[in-house]
Tab-separated table of N, CA and C in Angstrom:
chain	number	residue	atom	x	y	z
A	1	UNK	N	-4.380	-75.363	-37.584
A	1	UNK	CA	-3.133	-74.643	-37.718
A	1	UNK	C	-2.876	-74.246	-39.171
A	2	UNK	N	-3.601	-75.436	-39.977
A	2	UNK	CA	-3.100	-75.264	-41.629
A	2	UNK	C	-3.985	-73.609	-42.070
A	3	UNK	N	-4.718	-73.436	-41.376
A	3	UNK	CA	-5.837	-72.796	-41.773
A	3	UNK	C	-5.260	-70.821	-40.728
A	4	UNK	N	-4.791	-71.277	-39.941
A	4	UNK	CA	-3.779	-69.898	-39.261
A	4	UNK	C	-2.877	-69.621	-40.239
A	5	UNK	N	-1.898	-70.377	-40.548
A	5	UNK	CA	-0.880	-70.081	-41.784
A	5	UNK	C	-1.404	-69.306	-43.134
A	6	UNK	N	-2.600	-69.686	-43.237
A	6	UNK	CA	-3.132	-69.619	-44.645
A	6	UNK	C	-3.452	-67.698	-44.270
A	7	UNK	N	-3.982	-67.689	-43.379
A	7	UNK	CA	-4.574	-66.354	-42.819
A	7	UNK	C	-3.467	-65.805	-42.570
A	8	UNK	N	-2.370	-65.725	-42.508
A	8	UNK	CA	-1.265	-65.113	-41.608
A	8	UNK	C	-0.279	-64.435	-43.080
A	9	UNK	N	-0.244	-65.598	-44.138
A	9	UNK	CA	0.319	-65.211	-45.270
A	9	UNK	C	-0.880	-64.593	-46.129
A	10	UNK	N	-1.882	-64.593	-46.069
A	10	UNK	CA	-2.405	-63.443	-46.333
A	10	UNK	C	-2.574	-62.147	-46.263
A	11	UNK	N	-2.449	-61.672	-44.597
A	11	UNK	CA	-2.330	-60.589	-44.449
A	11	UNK	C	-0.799	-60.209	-44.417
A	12	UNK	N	0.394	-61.360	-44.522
A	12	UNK	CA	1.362	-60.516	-44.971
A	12	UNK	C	1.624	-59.417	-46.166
A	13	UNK	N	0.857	-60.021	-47.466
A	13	UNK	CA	0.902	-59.365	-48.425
A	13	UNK	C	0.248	-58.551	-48.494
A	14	UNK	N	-0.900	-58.606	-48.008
A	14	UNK	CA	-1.917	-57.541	-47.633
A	14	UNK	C	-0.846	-55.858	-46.765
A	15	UNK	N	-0.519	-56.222	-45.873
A	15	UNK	CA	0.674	-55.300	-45.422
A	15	UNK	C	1.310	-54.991	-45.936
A	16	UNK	N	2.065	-55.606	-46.903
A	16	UNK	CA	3.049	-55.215	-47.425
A	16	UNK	C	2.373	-54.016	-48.699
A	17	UNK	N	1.012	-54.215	-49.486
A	17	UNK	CA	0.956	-53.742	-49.580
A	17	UNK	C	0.516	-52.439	-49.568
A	18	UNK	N	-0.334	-51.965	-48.150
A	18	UNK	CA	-0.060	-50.890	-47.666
A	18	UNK	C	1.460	-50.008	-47.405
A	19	UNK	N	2.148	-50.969	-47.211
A	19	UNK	CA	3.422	-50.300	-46.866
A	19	UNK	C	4.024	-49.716	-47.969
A	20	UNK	N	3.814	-50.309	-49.283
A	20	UNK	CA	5.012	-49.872	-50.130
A	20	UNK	C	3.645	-48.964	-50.967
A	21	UNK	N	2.665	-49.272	-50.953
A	21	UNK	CA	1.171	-48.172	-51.219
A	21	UNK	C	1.474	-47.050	-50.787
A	22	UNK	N	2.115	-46.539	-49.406
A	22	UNK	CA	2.178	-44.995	-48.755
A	22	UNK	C	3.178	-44.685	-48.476
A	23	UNK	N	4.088	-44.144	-49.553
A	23	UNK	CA	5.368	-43.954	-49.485
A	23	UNK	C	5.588	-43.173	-47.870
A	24	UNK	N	6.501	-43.388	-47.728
A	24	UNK	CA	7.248	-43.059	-46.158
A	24	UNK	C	7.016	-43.971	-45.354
A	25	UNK	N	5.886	-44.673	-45.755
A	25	UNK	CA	5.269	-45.671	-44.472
A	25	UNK	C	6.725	-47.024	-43.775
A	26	UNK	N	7.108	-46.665	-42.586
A	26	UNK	CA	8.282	-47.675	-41.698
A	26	UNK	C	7.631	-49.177	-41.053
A	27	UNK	N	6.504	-49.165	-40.652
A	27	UNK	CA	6.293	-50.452	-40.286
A	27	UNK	C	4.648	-50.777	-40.066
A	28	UNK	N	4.015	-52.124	-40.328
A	28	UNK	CA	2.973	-52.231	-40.360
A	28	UNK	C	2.626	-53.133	-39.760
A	29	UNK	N	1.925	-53.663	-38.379
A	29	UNK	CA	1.632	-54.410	-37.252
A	29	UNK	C	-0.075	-54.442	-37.143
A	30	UNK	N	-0.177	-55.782	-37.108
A	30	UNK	CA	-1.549	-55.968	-36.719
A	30	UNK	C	-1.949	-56.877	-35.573
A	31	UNK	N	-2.646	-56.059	-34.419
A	31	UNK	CA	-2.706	-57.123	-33.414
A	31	UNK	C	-3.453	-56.773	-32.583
A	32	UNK	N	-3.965	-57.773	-32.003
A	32	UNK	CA	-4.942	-58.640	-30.775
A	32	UNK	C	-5.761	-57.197	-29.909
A	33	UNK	N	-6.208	-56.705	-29.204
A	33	UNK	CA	-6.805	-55.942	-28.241
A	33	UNK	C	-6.090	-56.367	-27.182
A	34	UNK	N	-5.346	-57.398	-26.738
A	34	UNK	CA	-4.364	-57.399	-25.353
A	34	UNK	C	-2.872	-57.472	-25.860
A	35	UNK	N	-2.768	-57.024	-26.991
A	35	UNK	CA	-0.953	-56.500	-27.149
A	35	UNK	C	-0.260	-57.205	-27.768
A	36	UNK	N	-0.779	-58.553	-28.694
A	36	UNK	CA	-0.326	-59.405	-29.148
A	36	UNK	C	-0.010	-59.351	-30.437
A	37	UNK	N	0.764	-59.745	-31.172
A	37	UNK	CA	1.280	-58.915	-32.706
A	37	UNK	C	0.580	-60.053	-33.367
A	38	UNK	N	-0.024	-60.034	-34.434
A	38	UNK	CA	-0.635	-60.955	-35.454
A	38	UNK	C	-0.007	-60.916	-36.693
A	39	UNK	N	0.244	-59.896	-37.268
A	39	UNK	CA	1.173	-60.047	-38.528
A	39	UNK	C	1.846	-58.483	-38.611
A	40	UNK	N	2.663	-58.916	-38.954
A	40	UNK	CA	3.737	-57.379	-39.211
A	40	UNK	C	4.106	-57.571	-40.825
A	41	UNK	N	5.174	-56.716	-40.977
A	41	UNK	CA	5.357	-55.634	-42.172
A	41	UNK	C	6.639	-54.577	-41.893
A	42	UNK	N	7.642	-54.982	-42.212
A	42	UNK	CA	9.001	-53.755	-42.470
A	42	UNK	C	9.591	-53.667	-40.865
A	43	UNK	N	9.017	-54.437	-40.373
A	43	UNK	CA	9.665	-54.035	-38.507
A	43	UNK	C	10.254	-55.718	-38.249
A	44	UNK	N	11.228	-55.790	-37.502
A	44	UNK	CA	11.675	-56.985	-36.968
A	44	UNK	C	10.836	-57.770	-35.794
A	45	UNK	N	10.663	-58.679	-35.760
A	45	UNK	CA	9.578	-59.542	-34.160
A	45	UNK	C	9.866	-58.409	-33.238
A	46	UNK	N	10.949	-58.158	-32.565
A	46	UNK	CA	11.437	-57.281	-31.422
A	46	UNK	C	10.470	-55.997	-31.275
A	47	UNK	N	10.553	-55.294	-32.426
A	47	UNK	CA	10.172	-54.216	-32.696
A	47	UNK	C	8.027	-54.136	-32.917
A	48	UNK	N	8.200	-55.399	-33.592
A	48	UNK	CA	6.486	-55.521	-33.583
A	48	UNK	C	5.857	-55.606	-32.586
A	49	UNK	N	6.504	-56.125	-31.824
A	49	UNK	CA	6.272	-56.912	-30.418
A	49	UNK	C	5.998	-55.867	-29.664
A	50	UNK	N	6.970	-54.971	-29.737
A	50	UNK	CA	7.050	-53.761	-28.131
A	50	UNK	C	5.836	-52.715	-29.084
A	51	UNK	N	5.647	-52.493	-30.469
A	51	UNK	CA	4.526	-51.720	-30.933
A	51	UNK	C	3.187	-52.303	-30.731
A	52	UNK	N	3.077	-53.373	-30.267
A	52	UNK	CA	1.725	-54.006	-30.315
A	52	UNK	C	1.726	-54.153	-28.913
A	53	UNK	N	2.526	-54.216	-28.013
A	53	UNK	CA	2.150	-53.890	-26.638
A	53	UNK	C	1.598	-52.498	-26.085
A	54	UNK	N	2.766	-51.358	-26.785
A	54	UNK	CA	2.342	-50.412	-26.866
A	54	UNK	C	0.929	-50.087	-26.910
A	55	UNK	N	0.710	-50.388	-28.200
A	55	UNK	CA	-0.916	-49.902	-28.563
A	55	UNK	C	-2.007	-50.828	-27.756
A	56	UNK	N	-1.389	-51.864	-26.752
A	56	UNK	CA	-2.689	-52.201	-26.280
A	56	UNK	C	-3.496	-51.342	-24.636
A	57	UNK	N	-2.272	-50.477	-24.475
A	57	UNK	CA	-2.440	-49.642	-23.563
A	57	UNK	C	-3.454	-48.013	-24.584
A	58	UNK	N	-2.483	-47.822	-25.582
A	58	UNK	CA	-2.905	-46.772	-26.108
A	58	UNK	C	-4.667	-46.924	-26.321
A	59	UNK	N	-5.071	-48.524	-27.226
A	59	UNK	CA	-6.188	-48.716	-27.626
A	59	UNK	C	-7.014	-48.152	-26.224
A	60	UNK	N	-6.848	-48.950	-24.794
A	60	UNK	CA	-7.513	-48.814	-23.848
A	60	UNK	C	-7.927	-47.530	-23.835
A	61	UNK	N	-6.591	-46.573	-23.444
A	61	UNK	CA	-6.768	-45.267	-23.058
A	61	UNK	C	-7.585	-44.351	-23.977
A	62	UNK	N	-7.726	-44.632	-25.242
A	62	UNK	CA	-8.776	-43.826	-26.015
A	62	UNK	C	-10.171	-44.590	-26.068
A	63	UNK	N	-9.847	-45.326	-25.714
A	63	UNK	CA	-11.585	-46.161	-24.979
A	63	UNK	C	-12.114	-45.268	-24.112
A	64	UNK	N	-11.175	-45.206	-23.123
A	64	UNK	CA	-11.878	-45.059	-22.009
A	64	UNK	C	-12.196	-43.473	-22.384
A	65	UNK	N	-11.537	-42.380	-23.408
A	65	UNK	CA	-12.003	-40.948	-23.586
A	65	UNK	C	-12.792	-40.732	-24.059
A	66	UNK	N	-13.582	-41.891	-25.280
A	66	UNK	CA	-14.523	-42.268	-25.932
A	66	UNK	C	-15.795	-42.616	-24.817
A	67	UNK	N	-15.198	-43.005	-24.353
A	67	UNK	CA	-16.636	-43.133	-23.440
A	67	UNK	C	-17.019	-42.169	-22.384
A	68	UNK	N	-16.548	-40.950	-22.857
A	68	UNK	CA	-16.812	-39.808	-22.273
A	68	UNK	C	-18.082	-39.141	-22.973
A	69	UNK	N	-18.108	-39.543	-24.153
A	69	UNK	CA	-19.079	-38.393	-24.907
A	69	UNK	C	-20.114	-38.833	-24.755
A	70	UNK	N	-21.477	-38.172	-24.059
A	70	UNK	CA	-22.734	-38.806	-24.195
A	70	UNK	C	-23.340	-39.895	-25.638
A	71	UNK	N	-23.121	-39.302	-27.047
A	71	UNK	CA	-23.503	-39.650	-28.189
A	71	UNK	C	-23.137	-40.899	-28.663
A	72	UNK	N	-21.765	-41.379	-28.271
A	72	UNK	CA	-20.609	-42.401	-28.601
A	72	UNK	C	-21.261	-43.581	-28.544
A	73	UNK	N	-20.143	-44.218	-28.983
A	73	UNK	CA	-20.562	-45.758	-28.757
A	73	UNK	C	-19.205	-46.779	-27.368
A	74	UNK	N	-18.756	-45.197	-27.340
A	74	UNK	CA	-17.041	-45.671	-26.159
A	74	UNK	C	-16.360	-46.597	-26.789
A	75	UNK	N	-16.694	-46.639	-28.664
A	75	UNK	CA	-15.434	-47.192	-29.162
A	75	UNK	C	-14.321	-46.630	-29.890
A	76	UNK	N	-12.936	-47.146	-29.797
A	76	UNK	CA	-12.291	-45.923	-30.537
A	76	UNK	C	-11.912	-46.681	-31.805
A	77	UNK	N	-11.689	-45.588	-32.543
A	77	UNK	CA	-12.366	-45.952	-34.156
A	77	UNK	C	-10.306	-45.891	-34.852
A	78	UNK	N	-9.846	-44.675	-34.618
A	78	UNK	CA	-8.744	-44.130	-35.368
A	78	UNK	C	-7.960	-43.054	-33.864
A	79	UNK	N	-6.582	-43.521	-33.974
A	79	UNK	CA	-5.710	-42.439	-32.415
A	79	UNK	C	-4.477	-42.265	-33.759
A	80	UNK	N	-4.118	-40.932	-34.072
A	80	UNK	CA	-3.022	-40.366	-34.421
A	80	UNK	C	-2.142	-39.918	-33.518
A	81	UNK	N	-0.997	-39.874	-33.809
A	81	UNK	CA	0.065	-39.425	-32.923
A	81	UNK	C	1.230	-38.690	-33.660
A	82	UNK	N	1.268	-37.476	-33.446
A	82	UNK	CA	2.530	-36.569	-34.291
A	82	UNK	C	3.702	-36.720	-33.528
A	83	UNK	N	4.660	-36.842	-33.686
A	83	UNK	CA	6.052	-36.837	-32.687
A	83	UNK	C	7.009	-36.319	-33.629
A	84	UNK	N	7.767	-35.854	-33.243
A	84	UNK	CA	8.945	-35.637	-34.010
A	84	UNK	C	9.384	-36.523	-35.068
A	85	UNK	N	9.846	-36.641	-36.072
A	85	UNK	CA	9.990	-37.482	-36.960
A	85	UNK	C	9.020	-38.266	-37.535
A	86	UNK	N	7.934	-38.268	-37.156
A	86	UNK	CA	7.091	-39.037	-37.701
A	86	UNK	C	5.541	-39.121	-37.297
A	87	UNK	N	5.065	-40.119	-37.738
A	87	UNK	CA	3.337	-40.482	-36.908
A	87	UNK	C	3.051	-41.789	-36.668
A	88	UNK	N	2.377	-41.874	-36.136
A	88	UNK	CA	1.945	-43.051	-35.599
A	88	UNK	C	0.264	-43.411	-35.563
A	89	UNK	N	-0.004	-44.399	-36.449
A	89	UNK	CA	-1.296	-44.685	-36.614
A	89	UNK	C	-1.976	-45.822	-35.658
A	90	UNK	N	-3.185	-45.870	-35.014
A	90	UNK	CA	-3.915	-46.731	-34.659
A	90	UNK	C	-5.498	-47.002	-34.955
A	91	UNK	N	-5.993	-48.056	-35.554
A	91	UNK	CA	-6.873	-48.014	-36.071
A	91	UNK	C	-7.976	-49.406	-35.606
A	92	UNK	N	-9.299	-49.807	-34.923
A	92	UNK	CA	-9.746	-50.953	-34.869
A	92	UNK	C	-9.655	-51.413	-36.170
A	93	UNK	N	-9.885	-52.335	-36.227
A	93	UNK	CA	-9.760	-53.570	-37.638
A	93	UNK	C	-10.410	-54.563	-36.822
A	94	UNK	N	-11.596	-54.953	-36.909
A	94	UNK	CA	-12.258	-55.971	-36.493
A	94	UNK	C	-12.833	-56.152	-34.939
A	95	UNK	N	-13.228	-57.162	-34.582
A	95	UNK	CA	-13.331	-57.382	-33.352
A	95	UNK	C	-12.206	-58.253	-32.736
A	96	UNK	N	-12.060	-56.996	-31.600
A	96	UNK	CA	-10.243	-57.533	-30.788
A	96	UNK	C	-9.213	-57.247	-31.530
A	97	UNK	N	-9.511	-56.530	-32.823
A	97	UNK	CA	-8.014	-56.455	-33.483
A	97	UNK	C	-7.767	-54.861	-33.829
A	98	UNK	N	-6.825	-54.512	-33.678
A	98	UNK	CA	-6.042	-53.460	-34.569
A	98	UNK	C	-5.239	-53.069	-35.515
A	99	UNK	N	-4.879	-52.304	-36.391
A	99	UNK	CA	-3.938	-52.232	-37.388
A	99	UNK	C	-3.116	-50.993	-36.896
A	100	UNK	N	-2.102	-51.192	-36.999
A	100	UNK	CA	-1.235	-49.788	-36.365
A	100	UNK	C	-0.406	-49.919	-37.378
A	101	UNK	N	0.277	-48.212	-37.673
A	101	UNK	CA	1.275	-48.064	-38.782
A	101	UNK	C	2.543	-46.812	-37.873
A	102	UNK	N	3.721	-46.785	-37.819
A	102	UNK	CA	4.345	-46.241	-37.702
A	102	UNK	C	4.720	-45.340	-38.888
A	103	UNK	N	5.073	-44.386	-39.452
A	103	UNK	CA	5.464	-43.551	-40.459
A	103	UNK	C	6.401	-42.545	-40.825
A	104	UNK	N	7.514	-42.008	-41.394
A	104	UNK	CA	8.021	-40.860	-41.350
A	104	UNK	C	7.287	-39.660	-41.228
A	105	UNK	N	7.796	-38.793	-40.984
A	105	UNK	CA	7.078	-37.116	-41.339
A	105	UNK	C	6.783	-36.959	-42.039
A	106	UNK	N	7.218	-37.439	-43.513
A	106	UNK	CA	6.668	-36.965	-44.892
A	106	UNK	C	5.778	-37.968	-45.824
A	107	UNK	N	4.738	-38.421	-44.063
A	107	UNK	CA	3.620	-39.699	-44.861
A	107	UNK	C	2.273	-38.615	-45.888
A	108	UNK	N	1.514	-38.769	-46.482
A	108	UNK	CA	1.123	-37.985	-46.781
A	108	UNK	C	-0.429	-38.614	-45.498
A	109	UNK	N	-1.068	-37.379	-44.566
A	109	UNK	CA	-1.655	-38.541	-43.694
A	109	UNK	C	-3.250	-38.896	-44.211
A	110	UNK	N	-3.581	-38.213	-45.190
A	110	UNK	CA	-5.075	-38.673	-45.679
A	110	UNK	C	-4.816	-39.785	-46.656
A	111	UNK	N	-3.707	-39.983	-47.412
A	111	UNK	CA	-3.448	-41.267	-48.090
A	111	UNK	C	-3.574	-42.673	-47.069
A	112	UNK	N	-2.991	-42.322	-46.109
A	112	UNK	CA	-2.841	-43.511	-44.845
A	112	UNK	C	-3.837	-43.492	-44.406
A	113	UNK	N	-4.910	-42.501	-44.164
A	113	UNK	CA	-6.218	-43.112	-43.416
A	113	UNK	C	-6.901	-43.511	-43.941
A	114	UNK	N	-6.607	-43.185	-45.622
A	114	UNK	CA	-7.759	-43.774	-46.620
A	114	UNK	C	-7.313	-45.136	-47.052
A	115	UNK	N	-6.427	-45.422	-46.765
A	115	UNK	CA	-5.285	-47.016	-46.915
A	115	UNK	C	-5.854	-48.191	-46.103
A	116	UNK	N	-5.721	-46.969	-45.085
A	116	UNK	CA	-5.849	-48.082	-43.853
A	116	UNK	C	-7.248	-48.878	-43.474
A	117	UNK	N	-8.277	-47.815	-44.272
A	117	UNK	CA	-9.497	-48.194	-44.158
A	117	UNK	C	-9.938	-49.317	-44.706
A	118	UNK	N	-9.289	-49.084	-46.214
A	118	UNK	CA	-9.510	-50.297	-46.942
A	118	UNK	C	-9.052	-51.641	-46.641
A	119	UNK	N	-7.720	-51.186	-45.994
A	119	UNK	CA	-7.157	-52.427	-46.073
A	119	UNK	C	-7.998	-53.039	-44.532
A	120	UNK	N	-8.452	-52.491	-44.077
A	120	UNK	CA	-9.453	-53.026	-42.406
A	120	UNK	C	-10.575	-53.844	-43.364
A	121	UNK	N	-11.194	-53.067	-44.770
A	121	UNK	CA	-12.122	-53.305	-45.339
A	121	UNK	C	-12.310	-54.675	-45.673
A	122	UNK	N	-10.368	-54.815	-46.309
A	122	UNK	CA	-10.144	-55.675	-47.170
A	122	UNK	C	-9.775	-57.194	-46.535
A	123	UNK	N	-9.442	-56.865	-45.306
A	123	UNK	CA	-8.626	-58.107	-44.348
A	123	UNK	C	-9.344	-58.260	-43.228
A	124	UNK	N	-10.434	-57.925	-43.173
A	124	UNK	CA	-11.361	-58.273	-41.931
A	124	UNK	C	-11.894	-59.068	-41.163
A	125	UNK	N	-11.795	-60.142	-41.991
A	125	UNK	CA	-12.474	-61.780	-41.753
A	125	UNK	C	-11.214	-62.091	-41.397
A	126	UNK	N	-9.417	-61.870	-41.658
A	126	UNK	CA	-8.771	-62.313	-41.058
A	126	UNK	C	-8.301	-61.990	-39.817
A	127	UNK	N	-8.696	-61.120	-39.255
A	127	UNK	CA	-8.557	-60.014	-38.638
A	127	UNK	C	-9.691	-60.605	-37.014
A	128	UNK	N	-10.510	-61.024	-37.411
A	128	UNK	CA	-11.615	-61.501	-36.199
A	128	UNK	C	-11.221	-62.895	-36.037
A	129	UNK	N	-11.905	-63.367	-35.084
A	129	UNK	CA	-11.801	-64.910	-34.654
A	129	UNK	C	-13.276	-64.971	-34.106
A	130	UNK	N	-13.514	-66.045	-34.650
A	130	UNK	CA	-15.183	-66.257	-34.827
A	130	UNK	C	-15.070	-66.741	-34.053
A	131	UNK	N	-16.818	-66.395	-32.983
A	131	UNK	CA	-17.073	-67.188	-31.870
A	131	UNK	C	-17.119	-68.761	-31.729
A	132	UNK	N	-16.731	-69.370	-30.377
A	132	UNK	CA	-17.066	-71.065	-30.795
A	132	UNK	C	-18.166	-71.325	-29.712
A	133	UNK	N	-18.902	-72.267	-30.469
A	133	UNK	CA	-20.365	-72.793	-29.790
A	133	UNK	C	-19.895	-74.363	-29.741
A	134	UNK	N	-19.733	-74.742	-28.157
A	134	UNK	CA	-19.251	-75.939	-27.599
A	134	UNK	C	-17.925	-76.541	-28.246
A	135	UNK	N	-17.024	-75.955	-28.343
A	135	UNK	CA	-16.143	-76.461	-28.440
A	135	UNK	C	-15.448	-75.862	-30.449
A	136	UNK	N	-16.535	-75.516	-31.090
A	136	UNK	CA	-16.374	-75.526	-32.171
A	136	UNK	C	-16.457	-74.114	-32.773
A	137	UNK	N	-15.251	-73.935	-33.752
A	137	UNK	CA	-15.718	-72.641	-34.341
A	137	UNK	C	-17.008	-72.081	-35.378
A	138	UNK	N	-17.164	-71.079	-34.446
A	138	UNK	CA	-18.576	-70.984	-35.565
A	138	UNK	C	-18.334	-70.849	-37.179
């Protein structure tokens, strides 16, 4: 558990500083492949919560378009979303994990994809959960 905490306040700051890195950027959520929030950034539990459920439908559904293209690997890499007021980022970060960013309209959006990369780059090992062989983590 001592060793979850340690990982958890890591990637808080890590978030945070993406967030205050891309001006406009509203909230920064990282979580599980089945909808589960792992660490957030500028959004309340409530709000992380229903964005990381969100995206575990979204992640699926661009899976499954990805695995349309003969060439692919049927994984999805990066899903943008323009809406009125704003964008909405989804990005893998590891195995089973994602990084999603909510944003105003006036994010600049190649700053955020080039952000986001790094910071997948940068927080990756916290980001996975290593396989366990009999009982133990690898």
């Amino acid at each position: 558990m001592i060793q979850r905490q340690s990982n958890q306040t890591n990637m808080d700051w890590m978030l945070k500083d993406l967030a205050e890195g891309v001006p406009q950027t509203r909230n920064v959520v990282v979580l599980s492949a089945d909808g589960l929030r792992m660490a957030q950034y500028g959004a309340d539990t409530d709000t992380a919560d229903r964005l990381a459920a969100a995206c575990a439908g979204l992640q699926s559904l661009a899976a499954a378009v990805a695995s349309e293209l003969p060439h692919g690997d049927g994984q999805m890499r990066l899903v943008v979303i323009e809406m009125d007021g704003g964008f909405f980022y989804l990005m893998a970060a590891g195995a089973g994990a994602y990084l999603a960013v909510l944003a105003d309209e006036g994010v600049d959006a190649g700053l955020m994809g080039h952000r986001m990369r790094d910071l997948v780059l940068r927080i990756g090992e916290h980001l996975s959960t290593p396989p366990r062989h009999e009982g133990q983590t690898a």
